[in-house]
Coordinates of C-alpha atoms and ligand atoms in Angstrom, one line a residue:
X1 CA 20.9 -14.1 -53.0
X2 CA 21.1 -18.0 -53.7
X3 CA 19.7 -18.6 -50.2
X4 CA 16.9 -16.1 -50.7
X5 CA 15.9 -17.6 -53.9
X6 CA 15.8 -21.2 -52.3
X7 CA 13.8 -19.8 -49.4
X8 CA 11.3 -18.1 -51.7
X9 CA 10.9 -21.1 -54.0
X10 CA 10.0 -23.2 -50.7
X11 CA 7.7 -20.5 -49.4
X12 CA 5.8 -19.9 -52.6
X13 CA 5.7 -23.7 -53.5
X14 CA 7.4 -22.7 -56.9
X15 CA 9.1 -24.6 -59.5
X16 CA 12.0 -23.0 -61.4
X17 CA 12.6 -24.2 -65.0
X18 CA 15.6 -23.2 -67.0
X19 CA 16.5 -23.7 -70.5
X20 CA 20.0 -25.2 -71.6
X21 CA 20.9 -21.8 -72.7
X22 CA 20.4 -19.8 -69.5
X23 CA 23.3 -18.4 -67.6
X24 CA 25.0 -21.0 -65.4
X25 CA 23.9 -19.3 -62.0
X26 CA 20.4 -19.5 -63.1
X27 CA 20.8 -23.2 -64.3
X28 CA 22.2 -24.0 -60.8
X29 CA 19.3 -22.8 -59.0
X30 CA 16.6 -24.5 -61.3
X31 CA 14.6 -27.5 -60.4
X32 CA 14.5 -28.7 -63.9
X33 CA 16.9 -27.7 -66.8
X34 CA 16.2 -29.0 -70.2
X35 CA 15.2 -28.1 -73.8
X36 CA 12.2 -26.2 -74.4
X37 CA 9.8 -29.0 -74.7
X38 CA 11.2 -30.9 -71.7
X39 CA 10.6 -27.9 -69.7
X40 CA 6.8 -27.7 -70.7
X41 CA 6.2 -31.4 -70.2
X42 CA 8.0 -31.6 -66.9
X43 CA 6.1 -28.7 -65.5
X44 CA 2.9 -30.8 -65.9
X45 CA 4.5 -33.5 -63.7
X46 CA 5.4 -31.3 -60.6
X47 CA 2.8 -30.1 -58.2
X48 CA 3.6 -26.5 -57.7
X49 CA 1.6 -23.4 -57.3
X50 CA 4.0 -21.2 -59.4
X51 CA 6.0 -22.0 -62.3
X52 CA 8.9 -19.8 -63.1
X53 CA 10.2 -20.2 -66.7
X54 CA 13.7 -18.9 -67.2
X55 CA 14.1 -18.9 -71.0
X56 CA 12.3 -16.9 -73.8
X57 CA 8.8 -16.1 -74.0
X58 CA 7.5 -18.9 -76.3
X59 CA 9.0 -21.4 -73.8
X60 CA 6.8 -19.7 -70.9
X61 CA 4.0 -19.6 -73.2
X62 CA 4.3 -23.4 -74.1
X63 CA 4.5 -24.2 -70.4
X64 CA 1.1 -22.1 -69.8
X65 CA -0.5 -23.9 -72.7
X66 CA 0.3 -27.3 -71.2
X67 CA -0.6 -26.1 -67.6
X68 CA -3.6 -23.9 -68.2
X69 CA -4.7 -24.0 -64.4
X70 CA -1.5 -22.8 -63.1
X71 CA 0.3 -19.6 -62.7
X72 CA 3.3 -19.4 -65.1
X73 CA 5.6 -16.4 -65.1
X74 CA 8.7 -15.2 -67.0
X75 CA 11.1 -13.1 -64.9
X76 CA 11.9 -10.8 -67.7
X77 CA 8.9 -9.7 -69.9
X78 CA 10.7 -8.8 -73.1
X79 CA 12.9 -12.1 -73.2
X80 CA 11.8 -12.9 -76.8
X81 CA 13.0 -15.0 -79.6
X82 CA 13.6 -13.2 -83.0
X83 CA 13.2 -16.6 -84.9
X84 CA 9.7 -17.0 -83.5
X85 CA 8.8 -13.3 -84.6
X86 CA 9.4 -14.3 -88.2
X87 CA 6.2 -16.3 -88.4
X88 CA 2.9 -14.4 -88.2
X89 CA -0.8 -15.7 -88.1
X90 CA -1.5 -13.8 -91.3
X91 CA 1.4 -15.6 -93.1
X92 CA -0.1 -19.1 -92.2
X93 CA -3.6 -18.2 -93.2
X94 CA -2.3 -16.9 -96.6
X95 CA 0.0 -19.8 -97.2
X96 CA -3.1 -22.3 -96.3
X97 CA -5.3 -20.4 -98.9
X98 CA -2.3 -20.8 -101.7
X99 CA -1.8 -24.5 -100.7
X100 CA -5.0 -26.1 -99.3
X101 CA -3.8 -29.6 -99.4
X102 CA -0.7 -28.9 -97.4
X103 CA -0.3 -29.5 -93.7
X104 CA 1.1 -26.8 -91.4
X105 CA 3.9 -27.8 -89.0
X106 CA 5.0 -25.1 -86.8
X107 CA 8.3 -25.3 -84.8
X108 CA 7.9 -24.7 -81.0
X109 CA 10.1 -21.5 -81.4
X110 CA 6.9 -19.7 -82.4
X111 CA 4.0 -17.5 -80.7
X112 CA 1.1 -19.3 -79.2
X113 CA -1.1 -17.7 -81.8
X114 CA 1.0 -19.3 -84.7
X115 CA 0.8 -22.6 -82.9
X116 CA -2.9 -22.2 -82.6
X117 CA -3.0 -22.1 -86.4
X118 CA -1.0 -25.2 -86.9
X119 CA -2.0 -28.8 -87.6
X120 CA 0.9 -30.0 -85.5
X121 CA 4.0 -28.5 -83.9
X122 CA 7.6 -30.1 -83.8
X123 CA 10.8 -29.3 -82.0
X124 CA 14.3 -29.9 -83.5
X125 CA 14.3 -33.2 -81.9
X126 CA 11.4 -34.6 -83.6
X127 CA 10.8 -32.7 -86.7
X128 CA 11.7 -35.5 -89.0
X129 CA 9.2 -37.9 -87.1
X130 CA 6.4 -35.4 -87.1
X131 CA 6.6 -34.7 -90.8
X132 CA 6.7 -38.5 -91.6
X133 CA 3.8 -39.1 -89.5
X134 CA 1.6 -36.8 -91.8
X135 CA -0.2 -38.3 -94.9
X136 CA 0.3 -34.8 -96.7
X137 CA 2.8 -34.7 -99.6
X138 CA 3.3 -30.8 -99.1
X139 CA 4.4 -29.5 -95.8
X140 CA 4.3 -25.8 -94.9
X141 CA 6.9 -25.5 -92.3
X142 CA 8.0 -22.5 -90.3
X143 CA 9.5 -20.3 -89.0
X144 CA 13.2 -21.9 -89.3
X145 CA 14.2 -22.3 -92.8
X146 CA 17.3 -24.2 -92.0
X147 CA 15.4 -26.8 -89.9
X148 CA 13.0 -26.9 -92.9
X149 CA 16.0 -27.7 -95.2
X150 CA 17.3 -30.5 -92.8
X151 CA 13.7 -32.2 -92.9
X152 CA 13.7 -31.8 -96.7
X153 CA 16.9 -33.6 -96.8
X154 CA 15.9 -36.4 -94.5
X155 CA 12.5 -36.7 -96.3
X156 CA 13.0 -36.3 -100.1
X157 CA 9.7 -37.7 -100.8
X158 CA 8.0 -34.8 -99.3
X159 CA 7.8 -31.1 -100.6
X160 CA 8.7 -28.9 -97.7
X161 CA 7.8 -25.2 -98.1
X162 CA 9.6 -22.8 -95.7
X163 CA 7.3 -20.3 -94.1
X164 CA 8.6 -17.6 -94.5
X165 CA 11.3 -18.6 -96.9
X166 CA 14.3 -16.8 -94.9
X167 CA 13.3 -17.5 -91.3
X168 CA 16.4 -18.0 -89.2
X169 CA 17.9 -17.7 -85.7
X170 CA 20.8 -15.3 -85.9
X171 CA 22.9 -17.2 -83.3
X172 CA 22.8 -20.3 -85.4
X173 CA 23.0 -18.5 -88.8
X174 CA 26.3 -17.2 -87.4
X175 CA 28.1 -20.6 -87.8
X176 CA 30.1 -20.8 -91.0
X177 CA 32.3 -23.1 -93.0
X178 CA 35.3 -21.3 -91.6
X179 CA 34.1 -22.6 -88.1
X180 CA 33.8 -26.0 -89.5
X181 CA 37.5 -25.7 -90.9
X182 CA 38.7 -24.5 -87.7
X183 CA 37.2 -27.4 -85.8
X184 CA 38.3 -30.0 -88.2
X185 CA 41.8 -28.7 -88.1
X186 CA 42.0 -29.0 -84.2
X187 CA 40.2 -32.4 -84.4
X188 CA 37.1 -33.7 -82.5
X189 CA 33.4 -34.4 -83.3
X190 CA 31.4 -31.4 -84.5
X191 CA 27.7 -31.7 -83.2
X192 CA 25.4 -29.2 -84.9
X193 CA 22.1 -27.9 -84.1
X194 CA 19.6 -28.2 -87.1
X195 CA 19.2 -24.3 -86.9
X196 CA 22.6 -24.0 -88.3
X197 CA 22.9 -23.3 -92.2
X198 CA 22.7 -26.4 -94.4
X199 CA 26.3 -26.4 -95.7
X200 CA 27.4 -26.5 -92.0
X201 CA 25.0 -29.3 -91.2
X202 CA 26.5 -31.1 -94.1
X203 CA 30.0 -31.1 -92.9
X204 CA 29.1 -31.8 -89.2
X205 CA 29.6 -35.3 -87.7
X206 CA 26.2 -35.2 -85.9
X207 CA 22.9 -33.0 -86.1
X208 CA 21.2 -32.8 -82.7
X209 CA 18.6 -30.6 -80.7
X210 CA 19.9 -29.3 -77.4
X211 CA 18.1 -32.2 -75.6
X212 CA 19.6 -34.7 -78.3
X213 CA 23.0 -33.4 -77.4
X214 CA 22.5 -34.2 -73.7
X215 CA 21.4 -37.6 -74.6
X216 CA 24.1 -38.3 -77.2
X217 CA 26.9 -37.2 -74.9
X218 CA 25.5 -39.7 -72.3
X219 CA 26.6 -42.5 -74.6
X220 CA 30.2 -41.4 -73.8
X221 CA 33.2 -41.2 -76.1
X222 CA 36.5 -39.3 -75.2
X223 CA 36.8 -37.1 -78.4
X224 CA 36.4 -33.4 -77.7
X225 CA 33.1 -32.1 -78.8
X226 CA 32.6 -28.8 -80.9
X227 CA 29.1 -27.7 -79.8
X228 CA 27.6 -25.8 -82.7
X229 CA 24.7 -24.0 -80.9
X230 CA 24.4 -21.4 -78.4
X231 CA 27.4 -21.1 -76.3
X232 CA 25.9 -22.0 -72.8
X233 CA 25.1 -25.5 -74.1
X234 CA 28.8 -26.4 -73.8
X235 CA 28.8 -25.2 -70.1
X236 CA 25.5 -27.5 -69.4
X237 CA 27.4 -30.4 -71.0
X238 CA 30.6 -29.7 -68.8
X239 CA 28.4 -29.7 -65.7
X240 CA 26.7 -33.1 -66.8
X241 CA 29.8 -34.8 -68.0
X242 CA 32.9 -33.6 -66.0
X243 CA 36.1 -34.6 -67.4
X244 CA 34.8 -34.5 -71.0
X245 CA 35.9 -31.7 -73.4
X246 CA 33.3 -29.5 -75.0
X247 CA 34.2 -26.4 -77.0
X248 CA 31.9 -23.5 -77.6
X249 CA 32.0 -20.6 -80.1
X250 CA 32.2 -17.6 -77.8
X251 CA 30.4 -15.3 -80.0
X252 CA 27.3 -17.7 -80.3
X253 CA 25.3 -15.8 -77.7
X254 CA 21.5 -15.5 -77.7
X255 CA 21.0 -12.1 -76.1
X256 CA 17.4 -12.6 -75.1
X257 CA 18.4 -15.9 -73.1
X258 CA 20.9 -13.7 -71.0
X259 CA 18.3 -11.2 -70.0
X260 CA 17.3 -13.1 -66.8
X261 CA 19.7 -12.4 -63.8
X262 CA 19.4 -13.6 -60.2
X263 CA 17.8 -10.5 -58.9
X264 CA 15.0 -10.8 -61.8
X265 CA 14.4 -14.4 -60.6
X266 CA 14.2 -13.4 -56.9
X267 CA 11.7 -10.6 -58.1
X268 CA 9.5 -13.0 -60.1
X269 CA 9.3 -15.4 -57.1
X270 CA 8.5 -12.6 -54.7
X271 CA 6.0 -10.8 -56.8
X272 CA 4.7 -13.4 -59.1
X273 CA 5.4 -11.2 -62.2
X274 CA 5.3 -11.5 -65.2
X275 CA 2.4 -13.8 -65.6
X276 CA 1.8 -15.2 -69.0
X277 CA -2.0 -14.6 -69.8
X278 CA -3.2 -16.0 -73.3
X279 CA -6.7 -16.1 -74.6
X280 CA -8.4 -19.4 -73.7
X281 CA -9.3 -20.4 -77.4
X282 CA -5.6 -19.8 -78.4
X283 CA -4.4 -22.0 -75.7
X284 CA -7.0 -24.4 -76.6
X285 CA -5.9 -24.7 -80.2
X286 CA -2.3 -24.5 -79.4
X287 CA -2.4 -27.3 -76.9
X288 CA -4.2 -29.5 -79.6
X289 CA -1.2 -29.1 -81.9
X290 CA 1.4 -29.6 -79.1
X291 CA -0.4 -32.8 -77.9
X292 CA -0.6 -34.2 -81.4
X293 CA 3.2 -33.8 -81.4
X294 CA 3.7 -35.4 -78.1
X295 CA 1.6 -38.2 -79.3
X296 CA 3.9 -38.7 -82.4
X297 CA 6.9 -38.7 -80.0
X298 CA 5.4 -41.4 -77.6
Ligands
13P301 P1 15.6 -26.6 -78.1 O1 14.2 -26.9 -78.4 O2 16.4 -27.7 -78.4 O3 15.6 -26.5 -76.7 O4 16.0 -25.3 -78.8 C1 15.3 -24.0 -78.6 C2 16.1 -23.1 -79.1 O5 15.8 -21.9 -78.9 C3 17.1 -23.3 -80.3 O6 17.9 -22.2 -80.5
SF4_302 FE1 15.6 -17.9 -80.5 FE2 17.8 -18.4 -81.5 FE3 17.7 -17.5 -79.0 FE4 17.1 -20.0 -79.7 S1 19.0 -19.2 -79.8 S2 15.9 -18.7 -78.3 S3 16.1 -19.8 -81.7 S4 17.1 -16.4 -80.9

């Protein structure tokens, strides 16, 4: 199967992008492994006729928005993100009516339609910097309320309104103070994704996005790490930093991230299914919001 996939990649001049949460056998065959933004940005830099995104739908959409002239496919059509589904275009329009002076910041874990209505997007790696870059005092921020709370804590001078109030990722919302206590009893550094609940974030040693975890771990240290995010992140870190100890929470599984198997990847390369198709005006507006974010990062 691996041989066939490698041969198909060459035959179709395809690039395979895999998110940090993908199963290890998919990551092993990918040309690029990274966080959601890294995948989309790197796809722009690689000359390929076909971009296969092994991740969830919003990641494939972002890759398409940034690469409008190229074919982008996702091997399993219904690999979605329940967090992204919390925010609808109608909610954004209604919130803008109620808060005409506010800026709308939309997390990349969102649909292309929601991004198209944003002033700017953000990732968990740059959310604070993005909000800081805006002149507005009030920020409508969605769909993750825990990430909104994190930004609010870092920037008390702003008023962050979560949109909707209870938007969350069920994988990260599953981390509790009991997990913190258990980790502290065994010892080591707790590294927590900002989608985790605020009380968990407050007791963690570090808060980082998935890309941030890869970068922070590169700085070294021999303490074990408790990786408070989707459990595959720990396998990714173990591959990158052999000899270091990374603990995962076995129950922290994103079901949608595990929908793509090697036969699905082979089928996508063979057939070119399932192509991401978005209305051109949605892509243009979403691209503006994403490129504004990239400019802030730069
Ligand atoms: P990253 O943007 O850090 O890759 O995270 C995406 C995600 O789905 C977090 O749960
Ligand atoms: Fe969405 Fe959560 Fe899965 Fe990330 S881990 S893709 S936020 S459901």
